[in-house]
Amino acid sequence: MLTGKKIILGVCGSIASYKAAHLVRLLLKAGAEVQVVMTKDALSFITPLTLATLSKKPVLIDYFIPETGEWNNHVELGLWADMLLIAPASANTLGKMATGICDNLLLATYLSAKCPVYFAPAMDLDMWKHPSTKQNVKQLQSYGNILIQPNAGELASGLFGEGRMAEPEEIIELLQQELKKKLPLAGKKALVTAGPTYEAIDPVRFIGNHSSGKMGFAIAEELYRLGADVTLISGPTALTLSSKTIKRIDVVSAEDVLKATLAEFSEADITVMSAAVADYKPEHVANQKIKKKAQEFSLNLIKTTDILAELGNRKRSDQVLVGFALETENELAYASDKLKKKNLDLIVLNSLNDEGAGFKSDLNKITILDKQLNTETFVLKPKNEVAQDICRKIIALIPHEKS
């Protein structure tokens, strides 16, 4: 959620300033660009060198830089930032923010900021409980600033109570949740299947396919990036998710996919069935490894349950169901037939005839068909970009509340 975000981190004079170092590291790890602005009181608690080294940017403290004759333009800083986070926010700084006092670079930047402002107070118990502090916090919230509630715990004074700055991990989580609320799929639940299935012949051997799961994983990541709560049902694959927030259910066989999908489907607003699920499985599975004795070996196969058709029969009008079709001939005809028969909203067509696309490749070339059989064909591109194309089509089908 924080990838590419430009964040000003304001650091005030507080023993909690030591947490700013960890906070900078977490923000950068989340993909943000961080510019630290310190008050002069903060210099007593943590050095600019520490925060400059971690943020990979010079720390800004004063309006003017005597050595160079330059000045730090607070207006430009306020326009540059996507987010202003003041952590720790001292009682002194809260009071100045609430009343518009502007006697340092951080406060001037705050008054110039066009972006959302978050503040994480840090102070002793009695200071936090004082009526003037409470009034200042209330005033800041009335301006639209967002409070990051302090924790209760042991304080620098030795007292125990409220006033501890929220932990950096908690702050990152809150920022991500706040950003998520503004995304197009916020509040939506998405279900994605990915990868192959393995249908057992005996305890050693199986029938499978060449699916890597890359396309499904990319779709799950993109739906999450757009704000959805995502559950990924994955067949056997070595792939990992970049987001730990995506719920992952690992399965092996077509029967496993069926059970896991049916258990999750009723709660899903969006379901994308990109897994390459086996159409057939061995009728009988040997309990022991089959020995290589006979010159010939016959395997009787039976159909697996058509999961996509089952979901199409259960689909409500407020649900979006997306299927995939991998074809080698008569691609559009087969895909449109599958779209109609299985009650899909969209179908994503892959062709093995497209060079560079398909199983295990990092690239894909798709055509998307909707219920009206409108088609859109895309050029060969990386699968994460293909996922973006698919998700844009999905978003267009989601009803938006009128403001």
Coordinates of C-alpha atoms in Angstrom, one line a residue:
M1 CA 0.0 0.0 0.0
L2 CA 2.9 2.4 0.7
T3 CA 4.8 1.6 -2.5
G4 CA 5.9 4.8 -4.2
K5 CA 4.4 7.0 -1.5
K6 CA 6.4 10.2 -0.6
I7 CA 6.3 10.5 3.2
I8 CA 7.6 13.3 5.4
L9 CA 8.5 12.0 8.8
G10 CA 8.5 14.7 11.4
V11 CA 10.5 13.9 14.5
C12 CA 10.0 15.9 17.7
G13 CA 11.8 16.1 21.0
S14 CA 10.9 13.0 22.9
I15 CA 12.6 9.9 24.3
A16 CA 10.4 8.0 21.8
S17 CA 12.5 9.6 19.0
Y18 CA 14.7 6.4 19.0
K19 CA 11.7 4.6 17.5
A20 CA 12.0 6.9 14.4
A21 CA 15.0 4.9 13.2
H22 CA 13.0 1.7 13.1
L23 CA 10.0 3.5 11.6
V24 CA 12.2 4.9 8.7
R25 CA 13.4 1.4 8.0
L26 CA 9.9 -0.1 7.9
L27 CA 8.6 2.7 5.7
L28 CA 11.4 2.2 3.2
K29 CA 10.9 -1.6 3.3
A30 CA 7.2 -1.0 2.5
G31 CA 8.3 0.9 -0.7
A32 CA 8.0 4.5 0.5
E33 CA 10.3 7.4 -0.1
V34 CA 11.0 9.1 3.2
Q35 CA 12.2 12.7 4.0
V36 CA 12.9 13.3 7.7
V37 CA 12.3 16.7 9.2
M38 CA 13.5 17.2 12.8
T39 CA 12.8 19.8 15.4
K40 CA 15.9 21.1 17.2
D41 CA 14.7 19.5 20.5
A42 CA 14.8 16.1 18.7
L43 CA 18.5 16.5 18.3
S44 CA 19.0 15.8 22.0
F45 CA 17.5 12.3 21.5
I46 CA 18.7 11.0 18.1
T47 CA 21.2 12.2 15.6
P48 CA 20.4 13.4 12.1
L49 CA 23.2 11.2 10.8
T50 CA 21.3 8.1 12.0
L51 CA 18.1 9.1 10.2
A52 CA 19.9 10.4 7.1
T53 CA 21.8 7.1 6.8
L54 CA 18.6 5.1 7.0
S55 CA 16.4 7.3 4.9
K56 CA 19.2 7.9 2.3
K57 CA 18.3 11.6 2.3
P58 CA 19.8 14.6 4.2
V59 CA 17.7 15.3 7.3
L60 CA 16.1 18.8 7.3
I61 CA 16.2 20.9 10.4
D62 CA 16.5 24.6 9.7
Y63 CA 14.9 27.0 7.2
F64 CA 18.3 28.2 6.1
I65 CA 21.6 26.4 5.4
P66 CA 24.3 29.0 6.2
E67 CA 27.1 26.9 4.6
T68 CA 25.5 27.0 1.2
G69 CA 23.2 30.1 1.5
E70 CA 20.3 27.8 0.4
W71 CA 17.0 27.4 2.2
N72 CA 14.6 24.5 2.7
N73 CA 11.4 25.4 1.0
H74 CA 8.6 24.3 3.3
V75 CA 6.0 25.1 0.6
E76 CA 7.7 22.7 -1.8
L77 CA 7.9 20.1 0.9
G78 CA 4.2 20.4 1.6
L79 CA 3.4 19.9 -2.1
W80 CA 5.9 17.0 -2.5
A81 CA 4.5 14.8 0.2
D82 CA 1.7 12.2 -0.2
M83 CA 1.6 12.0 3.6
L84 CA 2.9 13.8 6.6
L85 CA 3.6 11.6 9.6
I86 CA 4.7 13.3 12.9
A87 CA 6.1 10.5 15.2
P88 CA 6.8 11.2 17.9
A89 CA 4.6 14.2 18.3
S90 CA 5.4 16.0 21.6
A91 CA 2.9 18.0 23.6
N92 CA 4.8 21.1 22.6
T93 CA 4.4 20.4 18.9
L94 CA 0.7 19.4 19.3
G95 CA 0.0 22.7 20.9
K96 CA 1.7 24.7 18.2
M97 CA -0.1 22.6 15.4
A98 CA -3.4 23.2 17.1
T99 CA -3.0 27.0 17.3
G100 CA -1.0 27.7 14.1
I101 CA 2.3 28.7 15.8
C102 CA 5.0 28.4 13.2
D103 CA 8.5 28.7 14.7
N104 CA 10.4 25.8 13.0
L105 CA 10.7 24.0 9.6
L106 CA 8.4 21.1 10.7
L107 CA 5.5 23.4 11.7
A108 CA 5.9 25.5 8.6
T109 CA 5.8 22.3 6.5
Y110 CA 2.7 21.1 8.4
L111 CA 0.9 24.4 7.7
S112 CA 1.8 24.1 4.0
A113 CA 0.9 20.4 3.6
K114 CA -1.8 19.5 1.1
C115 CA -1.7 15.8 2.0
P116 CA -3.2 13.8 4.9
V117 CA -1.5 14.4 8.2
Y118 CA -1.0 11.7 10.9
F119 CA 0.3 12.3 14.3
A120 CA 1.6 9.8 17.0
P121 CA 1.7 11.5 20.4
A122 CA 4.5 10.6 22.9
M123 CA 4.6 12.1 26.4
D124 CA 4.2 11.3 30.0
L125 CA 0.9 10.2 31.5
D126 CA -0.1 13.4 33.2
M127 CA 0.9 15.4 30.1
W128 CA -1.3 13.2 27.9
K129 CA -4.2 13.4 30.4
H130 CA -4.0 17.2 30.8
P131 CA -7.1 19.0 29.5
S132 CA -5.0 21.3 27.3
T133 CA -3.5 18.3 25.5
K134 CA -6.9 16.7 25.1
Q135 CA -8.2 20.0 23.6
N136 CA -5.3 20.2 21.2
V137 CA -5.8 16.7 20.0
K138 CA -9.5 17.3 19.5
Q139 CA -8.7 20.5 17.6
L140 CA -6.2 18.7 15.3
Q141 CA -8.8 16.0 14.6
S142 CA -11.3 18.7 13.7
Y143 CA -8.9 19.9 11.0
G144 CA -8.9 16.4 9.5
N145 CA -5.6 15.2 11.0
I146 CA -5.5 11.6 12.0
L147 CA -4.6 10.6 15.5
I148 CA -2.4 7.5 16.0
Q149 CA -3.5 6.6 19.5
P150 CA -0.7 6.2 22.1
N151 CA -0.3 2.9 23.9
A152 CA -0.4 2.3 27.7
G153 CA 2.8 1.0 29.2
E154 CA 5.9 1.9 31.2
L155 CA 6.9 5.5 30.6
A156 CA 10.2 7.2 30.8
S157 CA 9.2 8.7 34.2
G158 CA 8.7 5.3 35.7
L159 CA 4.9 5.7 35.7
F160 CA 2.7 3.2 34.0
G161 CA -0.2 4.4 31.7
E162 CA -1.1 6.0 28.4
G163 CA 1.4 8.1 26.6
R164 CA 3.8 5.6 24.9
M165 CA 4.1 6.3 21.2
A166 CA 2.6 3.5 19.1
E167 CA 5.1 0.9 17.9
P168 CA 6.5 1.4 14.4
E169 CA 4.8 -1.8 13.2
E170 CA 1.4 -0.5 14.5
I171 CA 1.9 2.8 12.7
I172 CA 2.7 1.1 9.4
E173 CA -0.4 -1.1 9.7
L174 CA -2.6 1.9 10.4
L175 CA -1.2 3.9 7.5
Q176 CA -1.8 0.9 5.2
Q177 CA -5.4 0.5 6.5
E178 CA -6.1 4.2 6.0
L179 CA -4.8 4.1 2.4
K180 CA -6.7 0.9 1.8
K181 CA -10.0 2.7 2.6
K182 CA -9.6 4.9 -0.5
L183 CA -8.8 2.1 -3.0
P184 CA -11.4 1.0 -5.6
L185 CA -11.9 -2.5 -4.1
A186 CA -11.9 -1.4 -0.4
G187 CA -14.3 -3.6 1.6
K188 CA -14.5 -6.2 -1.1
K189 CA -13.5 -9.8 -0.7
A190 CA -11.7 -11.6 -3.5
L191 CA -11.1 -15.3 -4.1
V192 CA -8.4 -16.4 -6.5
T193 CA -7.3 -19.9 -7.5
A194 CA -3.8 -20.5 -9.0
G195 CA -1.4 -23.2 -10.1
P196 CA -1.8 -26.8 -11.2
T197 CA -3.4 -29.8 -9.5
Y198 CA -1.8 -33.1 -9.0
E199 CA -4.0 -36.2 -9.3
A200 CA -2.5 -39.2 -7.6
I201 CA -1.8 -42.5 -9.4
D202 CA 0.0 -44.0 -6.4
P203 CA 1.9 -42.5 -3.4
V204 CA 4.7 -41.5 -5.7
R205 CA 3.2 -40.6 -9.1
F206 CA 0.6 -38.2 -10.3
I207 CA -1.1 -36.6 -13.3
G208 CA -0.4 -32.9 -13.5
N209 CA 0.1 -30.0 -15.9
H210 CA 2.7 -27.3 -16.6
S211 CA 1.0 -24.4 -14.8
S212 CA 3.4 -22.4 -12.7
G213 CA 0.7 -20.3 -10.8
K214 CA 2.4 -17.0 -11.9
M215 CA -0.7 -15.6 -13.4
G216 CA -3.0 -16.3 -10.5
F217 CA -0.4 -15.1 -8.0
A218 CA -0.1 -11.8 -10.0
I219 CA -3.9 -11.4 -9.9
A220 CA -4.1 -12.0 -6.2
E221 CA -1.4 -9.4 -5.6
E222 CA -3.1 -6.9 -7.8
L223 CA -6.5 -7.3 -6.2
Y224 CA -4.8 -6.8 -2.8
R225 CA -3.1 -3.7 -4.1
L226 CA -6.5 -2.4 -5.2
G227 CA -7.8 -2.8 -1.6
A228 CA -9.6 -6.2 -1.6
D229 CA -9.2 -8.7 1.2
V230 CA -7.8 -11.6 -0.8
T231 CA -7.9 -15.4 -0.3
L232 CA -5.6 -17.4 -2.7
I233 CA -6.2 -21.1 -3.2
S234 CA -2.9 -22.4 -4.7
G235 CA -2.0 -25.7 -6.2
P236 CA 1.6 -27.1 -5.8
T237 CA 4.0 -24.3 -6.6
A238 CA 7.2 -22.8 -5.2
L239 CA 5.9 -19.3 -5.6
T240 CA 5.6 -16.9 -2.6
L241 CA 3.4 -13.9 -2.0
S242 CA 4.9 -10.5 -1.4
S243 CA 2.1 -9.6 1.0
K244 CA 1.6 -11.6 4.2
T245 CA -1.9 -10.2 4.5
I246 CA -3.2 -12.3 1.7
K247 CA -4.8 -15.5 3.1
R248 CA -3.2 -18.5 1.3
I249 CA -4.7 -22.0 1.2
D250 CA -2.5 -24.7 -0.2
V251 CA -4.1 -27.6 -2.0
V252 CA -3.0 -30.5 -4.2
S253 CA -5.9 -32.1 -6.1
A254 CA -8.9 -31.0 -8.0
E255 CA -11.0 -32.3 -5.1
D256 CA -9.0 -30.1 -2.7
V257 CA -9.7 -27.1 -4.9
L258 CA -13.4 -27.9 -5.0
K259 CA -13.7 -28.1 -1.3
A260 CA -11.6 -25.0 -0.5
T261 CA -13.4 -22.9 -3.2
L262 CA -16.9 -23.9 -2.1
A263 CA -16.0 -23.1 1.5
E264 CA -14.9 -19.5 0.5
F265 CA -17.1 -18.7 -2.5
S266 CA -20.3 -17.5 -0.7
E267 CA -18.3 -14.7 1.1
A268 CA -16.5 -13.5 -2.0
D269 CA -17.5 -10.5 -4.0
I270 CA -15.0 -11.4 -6.7
T271 CA -13.8 -14.8 -7.7
V272 CA -11.1 -15.4 -10.3
M273 CA -10.6 -19.0 -11.3
S274 CA -7.1 -19.0 -12.9
A275 CA -6.0 -22.4 -11.6
A276 CA -5.3 -25.2 -14.2
V277 CA -7.5 -27.8 -12.6
A278 CA -7.4 -31.3 -13.9
D279 CA -10.4 -32.4 -16.0
Y280 CA -9.7 -36.0 -15.3
K281 CA -8.3 -38.1 -12.5
P282 CA -7.4 -41.8 -12.0
E283 CA -10.4 -43.9 -11.1
H284 CA -8.4 -45.9 -8.6
V285 CA -5.3 -44.7 -6.6
A286 CA -2.9 -47.5 -5.7
N287 CA -2.0 -47.7 -2.0
Q288 CA 1.6 -48.7 -2.7
K289 CA 4.0 -47.7 -5.5
I290 CA 3.1 -49.4 -8.7
K291 CA 6.1 -51.6 -9.8
K292 CA 7.4 -51.5 -13.4
K293 CA 6.6 -55.1 -14.4
A294 CA 4.2 -55.3 -17.3
Q295 CA 5.2 -54.1 -20.8
E296 CA 2.0 -52.0 -20.9
F297 CA 0.1 -50.2 -18.2
S298 CA -3.4 -48.8 -18.6
L299 CA -4.9 -46.1 -16.4
N300 CA -8.7 -45.6 -16.3
L301 CA -9.6 -41.9 -15.9
I302 CA -12.8 -40.3 -14.7
K303 CA -14.0 -36.7 -14.8
T304 CA -13.4 -34.4 -12.0
T305 CA -16.1 -32.0 -10.8
D306 CA -16.5 -28.9 -13.0
I307 CA -15.8 -26.4 -10.3
L308 CA -16.4 -23.3 -12.5
A309 CA -19.8 -24.6 -13.6
E310 CA -20.6 -25.3 -10.0
L311 CA -19.8 -21.8 -9.0
G312 CA -21.7 -20.4 -11.9
N313 CA -24.8 -22.2 -10.7
R314 CA -24.4 -20.8 -7.2
K315 CA -23.4 -17.3 -8.2
R316 CA -25.5 -14.4 -6.9
S317 CA -26.2 -11.3 -9.0
D318 CA -23.9 -9.2 -6.7
Q319 CA -20.9 -11.5 -7.3
V320 CA -18.3 -11.3 -10.1
L321 CA -17.1 -14.6 -11.5
V322 CA -14.1 -14.7 -13.9
G323 CA -12.9 -17.8 -15.7
F324 CA -9.9 -18.7 -17.8
A325 CA -9.8 -20.6 -21.1
L326 CA -6.6 -22.1 -22.5
E327 CA -7.2 -23.2 -26.1
T328 CA -5.2 -24.4 -29.1
E329 CA -7.9 -24.1 -31.8
N330 CA -11.2 -22.2 -32.3
E331 CA -10.2 -20.1 -29.4
L332 CA -12.9 -17.4 -29.4
A333 CA -15.7 -19.9 -30.1
Y334 CA -14.7 -22.2 -27.3
A335 CA -14.2 -19.3 -24.9
S336 CA -17.5 -17.6 -25.6
D337 CA -19.3 -21.0 -25.2
K338 CA -17.7 -21.5 -21.9
L339 CA -18.6 -17.9 -20.8
K340 CA -22.3 -18.5 -21.5
K341 CA -22.6 -22.1 -20.2
K342 CA -20.9 -21.4 -16.9
N343 CA -22.6 -18.1 -16.1
L344 CA -19.4 -16.1 -16.1
D345 CA -19.1 -12.3 -16.1
L346 CA -15.7 -12.4 -17.8
I347 CA -13.5 -15.0 -19.4
V348 CA -9.8 -14.6 -20.0
L349 CA -8.6 -16.4 -23.1
N350 CA -5.1 -17.7 -23.5
S351 CA -3.8 -19.4 -26.6
L352 CA -0.9 -21.8 -26.7
N353 CA -0.4 -20.6 -30.3
D354 CA 0.9 -17.2 -29.0
E355 CA 4.7 -17.4 -28.9
G356 CA 6.2 -16.3 -25.6
A357 CA 3.0 -16.7 -23.6
G358 CA 1.5 -19.5 -21.5
F359 CA 2.8 -21.9 -18.9
K360 CA 5.9 -21.0 -16.8
S361 CA 6.5 -17.8 -18.8
D362 CA 6.7 -14.4 -17.2
L363 CA 4.8 -13.0 -20.1
N364 CA 1.2 -13.6 -21.3
K365 CA -1.0 -12.5 -24.1
I366 CA -4.8 -12.5 -23.4
T367 CA -8.1 -11.7 -24.9
I368 CA -11.0 -10.8 -22.4
L369 CA -14.6 -11.5 -23.3
D370 CA -17.6 -10.1 -21.4
K371 CA -21.2 -11.2 -21.2
Q372 CA -22.1 -9.2 -24.3
L373 CA -19.3 -11.1 -26.1
N374 CA -17.3 -7.8 -26.4
T375 CA -13.7 -8.7 -26.8
E376 CA -10.5 -6.9 -26.1
T377 CA -7.1 -8.3 -27.1
F378 CA -4.0 -7.2 -25.4
V379 CA -0.4 -7.4 -26.5
L380 CA 2.2 -9.7 -25.0
K381 CA 3.3 -8.2 -21.7
P382 CA 4.5 -9.2 -18.2
K383 CA 2.0 -11.1 -16.1
N384 CA 1.8 -8.4 -13.4
E385 CA 0.7 -6.0 -16.2
V386 CA -1.8 -8.6 -17.5
A387 CA -3.2 -8.8 -14.0
Q388 CA -3.7 -5.0 -14.0
D389 CA -5.7 -5.3 -17.3
I390 CA -7.9 -8.1 -15.8
C391 CA -8.5 -6.2 -12.6
R392 CA -9.5 -3.0 -14.5
K393 CA -12.2 -5.1 -16.2
I394 CA -13.3 -6.4 -12.9
I395 CA -13.5 -3.0 -11.3
A396 CA -15.8 -1.8 -14.1
L397 CA -18.3 -4.5 -13.1
I398 CA -18.4 -3.6 -9.4
P399 CA -21.4 -1.4 -8.6
H400 CA -20.2 1.9 -7.0
E401 CA -22.4 3.6 -4.3
K402 CA -23.7 7.0 -5.3
S403 CA -22.3 9.8 -3.2

